[in-house]
Structures are given as structure tokens and as C-alpha cells.
PDB file of C-alpha atoms in Angstrom:
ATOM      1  CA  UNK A 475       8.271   8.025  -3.279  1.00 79.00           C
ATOM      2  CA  UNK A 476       6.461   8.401  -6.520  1.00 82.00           C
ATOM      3  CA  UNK A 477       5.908  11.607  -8.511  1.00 81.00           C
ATOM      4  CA  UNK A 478       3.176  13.843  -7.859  1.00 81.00           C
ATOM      5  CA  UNK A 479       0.919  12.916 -11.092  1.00 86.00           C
ATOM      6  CA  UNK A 480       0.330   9.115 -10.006  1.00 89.00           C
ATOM      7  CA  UNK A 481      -2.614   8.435  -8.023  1.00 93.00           C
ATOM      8  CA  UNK A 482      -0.363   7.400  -4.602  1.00 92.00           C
ATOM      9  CA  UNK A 483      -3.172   5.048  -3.352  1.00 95.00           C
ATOM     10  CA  UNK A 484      -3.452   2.991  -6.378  1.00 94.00           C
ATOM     11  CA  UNK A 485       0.235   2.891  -6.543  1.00 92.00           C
ATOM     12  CA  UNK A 486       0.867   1.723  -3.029  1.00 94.00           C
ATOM     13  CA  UNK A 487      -2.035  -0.737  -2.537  1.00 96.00           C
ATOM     14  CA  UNK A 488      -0.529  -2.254  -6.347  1.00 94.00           C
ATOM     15  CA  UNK A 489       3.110  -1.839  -4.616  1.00 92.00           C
ATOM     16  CA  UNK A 490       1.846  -4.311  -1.424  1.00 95.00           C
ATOM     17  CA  UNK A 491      -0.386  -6.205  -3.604  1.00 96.00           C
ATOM     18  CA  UNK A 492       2.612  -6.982  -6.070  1.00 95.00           C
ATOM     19  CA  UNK A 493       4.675  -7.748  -2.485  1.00 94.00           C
ATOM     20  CA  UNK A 494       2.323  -9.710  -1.067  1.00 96.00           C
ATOM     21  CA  UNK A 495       1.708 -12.277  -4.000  1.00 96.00           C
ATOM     22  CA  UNK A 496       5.125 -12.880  -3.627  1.00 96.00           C
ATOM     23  CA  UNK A 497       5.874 -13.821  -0.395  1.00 94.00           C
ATOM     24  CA  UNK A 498       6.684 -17.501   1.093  1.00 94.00           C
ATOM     25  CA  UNK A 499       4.006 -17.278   3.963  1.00 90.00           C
ATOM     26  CA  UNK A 500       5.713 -20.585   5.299  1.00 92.00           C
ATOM     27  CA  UNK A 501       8.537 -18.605   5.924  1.00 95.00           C
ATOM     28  CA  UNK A 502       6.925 -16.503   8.154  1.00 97.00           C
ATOM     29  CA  UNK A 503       5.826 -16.661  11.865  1.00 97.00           C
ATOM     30  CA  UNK A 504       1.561 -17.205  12.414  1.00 97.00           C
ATOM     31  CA  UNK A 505       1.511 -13.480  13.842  1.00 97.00           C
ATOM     32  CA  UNK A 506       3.758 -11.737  10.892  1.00 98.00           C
ATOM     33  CA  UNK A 507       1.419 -13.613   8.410  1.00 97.00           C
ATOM     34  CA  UNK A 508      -2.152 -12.820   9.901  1.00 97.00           C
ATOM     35  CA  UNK A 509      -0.908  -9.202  10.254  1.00 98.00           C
ATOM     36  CA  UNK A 510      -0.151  -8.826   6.310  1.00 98.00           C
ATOM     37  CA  UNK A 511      -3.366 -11.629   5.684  1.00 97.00           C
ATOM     38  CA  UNK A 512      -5.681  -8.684   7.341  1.00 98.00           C
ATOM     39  CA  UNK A 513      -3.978  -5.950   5.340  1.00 98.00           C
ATOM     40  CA  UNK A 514      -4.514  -7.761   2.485  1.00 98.00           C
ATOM     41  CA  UNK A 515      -8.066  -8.658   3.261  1.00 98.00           C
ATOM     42  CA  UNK A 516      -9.199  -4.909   4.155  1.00 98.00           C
ATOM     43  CA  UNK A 517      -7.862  -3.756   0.807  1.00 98.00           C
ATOM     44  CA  UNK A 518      -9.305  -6.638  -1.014  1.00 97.00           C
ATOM     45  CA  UNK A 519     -13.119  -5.523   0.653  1.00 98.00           C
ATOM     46  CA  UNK A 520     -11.928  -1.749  -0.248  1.00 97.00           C
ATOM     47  CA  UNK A 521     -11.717  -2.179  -3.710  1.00 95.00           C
ATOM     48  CA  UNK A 522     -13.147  -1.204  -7.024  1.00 94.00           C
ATOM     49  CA  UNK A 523     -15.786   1.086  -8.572  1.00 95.00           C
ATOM     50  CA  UNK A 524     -17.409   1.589  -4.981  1.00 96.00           C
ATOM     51  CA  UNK A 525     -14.137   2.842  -3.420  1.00 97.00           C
ATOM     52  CA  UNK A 526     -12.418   4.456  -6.646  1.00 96.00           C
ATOM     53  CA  UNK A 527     -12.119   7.915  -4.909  1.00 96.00           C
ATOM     54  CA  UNK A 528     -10.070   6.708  -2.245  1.00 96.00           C
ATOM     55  CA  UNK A 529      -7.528   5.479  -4.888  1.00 95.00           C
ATOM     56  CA  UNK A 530      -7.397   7.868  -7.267  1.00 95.00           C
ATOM     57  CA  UNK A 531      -7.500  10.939  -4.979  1.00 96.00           C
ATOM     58  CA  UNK A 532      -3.999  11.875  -3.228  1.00 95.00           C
ATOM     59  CA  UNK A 533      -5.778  14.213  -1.084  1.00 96.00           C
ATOM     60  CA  UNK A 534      -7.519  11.423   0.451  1.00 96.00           C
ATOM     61  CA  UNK A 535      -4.885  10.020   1.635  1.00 96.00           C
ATOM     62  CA  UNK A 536      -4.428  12.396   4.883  1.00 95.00           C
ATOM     63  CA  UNK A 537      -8.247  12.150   5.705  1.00 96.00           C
ATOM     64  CA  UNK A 538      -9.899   9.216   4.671  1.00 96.00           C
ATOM     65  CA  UNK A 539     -11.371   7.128   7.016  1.00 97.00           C
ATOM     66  CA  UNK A 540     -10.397   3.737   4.656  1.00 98.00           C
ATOM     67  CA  UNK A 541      -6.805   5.436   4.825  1.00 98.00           C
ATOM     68  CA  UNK A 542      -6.623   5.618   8.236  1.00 98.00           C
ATOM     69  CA  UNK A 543      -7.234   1.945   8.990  1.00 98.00           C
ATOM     70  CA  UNK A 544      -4.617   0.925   5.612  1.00 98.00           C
ATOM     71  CA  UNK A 545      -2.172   3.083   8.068  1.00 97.00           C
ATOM     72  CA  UNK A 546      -3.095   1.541  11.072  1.00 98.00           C
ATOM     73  CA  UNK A 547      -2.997  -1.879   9.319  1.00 98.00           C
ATOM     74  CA  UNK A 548       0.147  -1.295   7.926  1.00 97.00           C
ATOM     75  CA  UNK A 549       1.660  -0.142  11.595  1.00 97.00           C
ATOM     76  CA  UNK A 550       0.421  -3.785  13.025  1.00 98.00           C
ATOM     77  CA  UNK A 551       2.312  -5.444  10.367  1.00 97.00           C
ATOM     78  CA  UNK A 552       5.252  -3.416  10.481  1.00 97.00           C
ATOM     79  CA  UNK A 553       5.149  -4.439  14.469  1.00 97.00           C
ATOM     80  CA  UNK A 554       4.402  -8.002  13.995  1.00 98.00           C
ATOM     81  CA  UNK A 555       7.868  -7.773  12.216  1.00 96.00           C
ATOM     82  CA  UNK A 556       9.652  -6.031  14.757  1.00 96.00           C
ATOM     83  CA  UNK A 557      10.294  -3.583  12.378  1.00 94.00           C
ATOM     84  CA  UNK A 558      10.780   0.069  12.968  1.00 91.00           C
ATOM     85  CA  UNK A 559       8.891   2.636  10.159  1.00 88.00           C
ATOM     86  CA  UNK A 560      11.098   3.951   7.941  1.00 89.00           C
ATOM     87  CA  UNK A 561      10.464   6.507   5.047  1.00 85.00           C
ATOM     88  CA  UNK A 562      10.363   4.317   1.666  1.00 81.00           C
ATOM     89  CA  UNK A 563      13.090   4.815  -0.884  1.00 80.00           C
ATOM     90  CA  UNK A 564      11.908   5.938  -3.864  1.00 78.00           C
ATOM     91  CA  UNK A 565      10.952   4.021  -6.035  1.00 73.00           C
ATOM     92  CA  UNK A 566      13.034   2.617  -9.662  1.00 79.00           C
ATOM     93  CA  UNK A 567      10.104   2.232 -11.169  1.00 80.00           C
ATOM     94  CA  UNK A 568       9.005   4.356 -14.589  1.00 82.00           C
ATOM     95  CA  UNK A 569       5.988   6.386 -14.681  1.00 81.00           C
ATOM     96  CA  UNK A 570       4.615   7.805 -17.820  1.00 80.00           C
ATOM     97  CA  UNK A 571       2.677  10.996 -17.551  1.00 74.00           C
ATOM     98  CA  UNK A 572       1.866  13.556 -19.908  1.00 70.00           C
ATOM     99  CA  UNK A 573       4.869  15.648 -19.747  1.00 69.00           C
ATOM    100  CA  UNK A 574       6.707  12.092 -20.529  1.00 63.00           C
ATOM    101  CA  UNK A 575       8.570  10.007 -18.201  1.00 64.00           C
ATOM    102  CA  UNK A 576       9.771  10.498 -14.574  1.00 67.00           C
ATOM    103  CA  UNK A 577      11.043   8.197 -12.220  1.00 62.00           C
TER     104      UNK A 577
END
């Protein structure tokens, strides 16, 4: 989903945050909106220089505790959809590393 010299964490959490500003809330059901509002809210109350590592550190990803509840978050929103999980596409976006670009 995004090449391996990003920081994944910080990339998804800005990926949902990005997302999330932009949804019509009123266009969704009370459940489908609490479920995203309390995903939004535990990353919110994760952030900055106090939780940094989890972030910037793809091997965190697997075994964080914070991780683990973003997954488990992310499962009860997916539900609260109806939705099914589904590997993400990759993404269009353009990343600039030191070896240049990659997308």
C-alpha cells in the first residue's frame, strides 16, 4: 500500500484523518458515525511527541498495544458498515524518499 521507506502509521492515521474530515456525518446512520467518531477520538488521544514511536516505527505496527486497538477500532467501523475487509489498493499518491520518487 505504500512503499517501504514511509513511516506506515503516520501515513495511515493521515490517510483516515484526511477521510474523515471529509465525510457528510448526516449522511450516515448514528452507529456507522459513532464507530468512525471513536476511531477518530482514540487516535486523536494517541497522538504527538508522547506516542511518536508508534508512528514512525513500521515494526510497531504488528505488536503495539495502541496498534492493536487502531485494528480493532478499525474492524468495528468496517462492521458498523456492513462492510467486508478488503486489502487496500495501493495508493496514487507520490512519496519522495531519498532514492527519489516512488509511488
Amino acid at each position: 500500500m505504500y512503499p517501504d521507506f514511509v513511516y506506515v502509521g503516520d501515513e495511515l492515521v493521515l490517510d483516515f484523518g484526511e477521510a474523515y474530515e471529509q465525510l457528510q456525518l448526516d449522511k450516515l446512520t448514528a452507529t456507522e458515525s459513532n464507530s468512525l467518531a471513536e476511531l477518530d477520538l482514540f487516535l486523536v488521544s494517541h497522538a504527538g511527541e508522547k506516542f511518536v514511536e508508534h508512528y514512525v516505527d513500521n515494526e510497531l505496527l504488528s505488536s503495539s498495544l495502541i496498534w492493536q486497538k487502531i485494528r480493532m477500532l478499525a474492524a468495528k467501523a468496517l462492521d458498523s458498515f456492513g462492510w467486508e475487509y478488503v486489502e487496500p489498493q495501493k495508493s496514487d499518491a507520490i512519496y519522495i524518499g531519498n532514492g527519489g520518487a516512488s509511488s
